[in-house]
Amino acid sequence: MRDAYLIGAGQSAYGSFPGESYRSLFETAFERAVDSVPEGVEPGDVDEAVVGTLGVGGRQLGLSGPAVTEHVGLGGVPTTRVENACAASGYAVRQAIQAVKSGMADVVLAGGFEIMTDTSSDATKYWLGVSGETEWERLSGTTFSGVYAQMASAHMDAHGTTREQLSRVAVKNHANGAKNPHAQLAFECSLEDAQSAPVVADPLNLYHCCPTSDGAACALIASEDVVGKYTDDPIRVAGVGAGSDSVGLFQRDTYTGIPASRRAAETAYEMAGVGPEDLDFAEVHDCFAIAELLAYEDLGFCDPGEAGDLIESGRTEIDGDLPVNTSGGLKSKGHPIGATGAGQVVEAFKQLSGKAGDRQLDDPVRGLTHNVGGSGGAAVVHVFEREERSSSERSSGRSPRESESGVAR
Amino acid sequence: MRDAYLIGAGQSAYGSFPGESYRSLFETAFERAVDSVPEGVEPGDVDEAVVGTLGVGGRQLGLSGPAVTEHVGLGGVPTTRVENACAASGYAVRQAIQAVKSGMADVVLAGGFEIMTDTSSDATKYWLGVSGETEWERLSGTTFSGVYAQMASAHMDAHGTTREQLSRVAVKNHANGAKNPHAQLAFECSLEDAQSAPVVADPLNLYHCCPTSDGAACALIASEDVVGKYTDDPIRVAGVGAGSDSVGLFQRDTYTGIPASRRAAETAYEMAGVGPEDLDFAEVHDCFAIAELLAYEDLGFCDPGEAGDLIESGRTEIDGDLPVNTSGGLKSKGHPIGATGAGQVVEAFKQLSGKAGDRQLDDPVRGLTHNVGGSGGAAVVHVFEREERSSSERSSGRSPRESESGVAR
């Protein structure tokens, strides 16, 4: 099994862009990914592409993968569209890694996109609902926020988790997102703001829910055989894990955790030979505030039931010992469904290559990304690791805090 | 790059099944695939699953992959849904092969499904249209049969291809499908029938178009490290190739061929170290009669412009030297979009393992499958090869013409 490396990654801004199309946003993300490769990469070097999207709005439901790769100059390249609801491009990254490890490709583009803000609120409800179970969730009237509200209620009931702890997720992620020029909701919020927002699906209020977003993100994965051509600071894909589950929350044994996340994390940690204690940061799937707390437990950042305490402790803040969602997360950076998984990898790339601007961590070596489809029908986890250079290499290396390029969209 | 093997494959009948669901049809296909593995396989052996579907009708647009794998007892297994229009499960098979070659999985399920017959004709037109380009094909009123009609007209104009030659594709494929207990239109048709059918999109008439279908198909791919546990007659994945292109026909340089098919075939032949002259049979994507003729040329069965002569020569009939679509093809077996690519692999498995019943070829060694998405935005080609056993092994081997199991749905 040959090693795979993350050699570049980039994203469009996330937000509402009525003047853009899915093709133009994908192009921006692709160009930034290409530009981020230290030694450069030619489009002709890309052997294959995997593109994740849910297809919200239904504008190009079939073959949207080839539609975007052709647009960015990769016409002819084998292109697969994958969809696992909100984990679409997390799985695209995983498939790109498999393509590289298989020996069938040396450089693979993994990306994703979504346009969500041009649909009516009814249409948005429909498209979010398709990530839940159709007959007994969507068609029976359960909204997607309603599904996560049930998980929040169950966690509060079982473990004494509080609304204030949910709100602290929003406060932390907005504080980080305010430092991210590509974030959709790039402003800070106070605990009071987060506590007093209108209810969306009790106990979740507006600040406990991520926005709907337009956006695209891309990552470039290369094999160990060619990585030296593209970078002197290789970021290795140390671990990959995925898991699936019943699509409907009501079909599962537990409401206070996401078993697919646990399976994905176990596999990824085992492959990487590390545990949660070895991580320097993590980007986790906080589509709702409760989802970040569940992730803390499912990914082993704390014991079951202790996520409320962990967020309160400040340890997952940007200056804590395990910063979570330095990008702002889905809550503040935004959640263009098909782009989200690849977008998390963009943040991992930026942190590990010292290009995270005002939110740069101090020389991180290892980070995790965690992407969930639906309410947990699918999950995928990656562990990325900056390879240790020798001290002589290190002394001549890059500045640890380069500024972030490509601010405006 | 370790080798991958096809150890089993099965499909539901294709047809109109108002009493079935996408889950129940997938279950039938999965069980038949499992039952087809010579030494048996336990669901617990399956490390991963890839499921192709376009999602016609929109009943479970998100996470339909995990929805079916959980239903067949694979709950928890990493499951990815892929969609490349009508090539969805051809790409699922390709991804399963990559997963095995990557070393991340030893046994991978690749399958697909579609339910199409419960939608209105307007809805069907919409869902077929999504495989074309949205703005300048579907929304401007071009139907999917209209797109292929343009290709047929161009081929007739450039090469003198005739309506009768198109009709001969139908006659041949119906003759084969009449011998396939899983075929939707399992009856023979005369050249006169095929010539006198009502026009759908000139020059294509009803017999030049495949039906809309419900159905599912599954294939099991295993690594060289474990294949010996499952079979003494291994079928190797000798070649894999894929290509993409502009989604809209109007965006391409040629109407008389599908460049993505050519790219896919070139890659697959090169990897397999064989050419079209080394094939014993092929399953090609005959969604419309013209598509089979284009495939003859794109796959190198004849020179450009000579496909009409090739169908007339009888060489691609079941008793010819290169039988094409012994299953009946999409025309007679049916075309449940997401199932089609995996269904072609089912026929390859049956032919190579001597289980093709009344349509069994005489001891074939090597076969090709060819699956196209849309009008050629994506294509994928596989070459499967029965490994030569020693003569002592061969003398004690299976009967070359075992009867086909599982006739009824």
CSV table of C-alpha atoms in Angstrom, one decimal, chain B residues 11-13 28 32 35 180-182 350 403-409:
chain,number,residue,atom,x,y,z
B,11,GLN,CA,-28.9,-9.2,-10.6
B,12,SER,CA,-32.6,-9.0,-10.1
B,13,ALA,CA,-34.8,-9.3,-13.1
B,28,THR,CA,-32.2,-9.8,-4.6
B,32,ARG,CA,-27.6,-13.7,-6.0
B,35,ASP,CA,-24.8,-17.2,-3.9
B,180,ASN,CA,-32.2,-14.3,-20.7
B,181,PRO,CA,-34.6,-15.1,-17.9
B,182,HIS,CA,-33.8,-11.7,-16.3
B,350,LYS,CA,-21.9,-15.6,-16.1
B,403,SER,CA,-27.8,-24.0,-16.1
B,404,GLU,CA,-28.6,-20.5,-15.0
B,405,SER,CA,-29.9,-20.3,-11.5
B,406,GLY,CA,-32.5,-17.9,-10.1
B,407,VAL,CA,-34.8,-17.6,-13.0
B,408,ALA,CA,-37.7,-15.9,-11.2
B,409,ARG,CA,-37.3,-12.6,-9.6
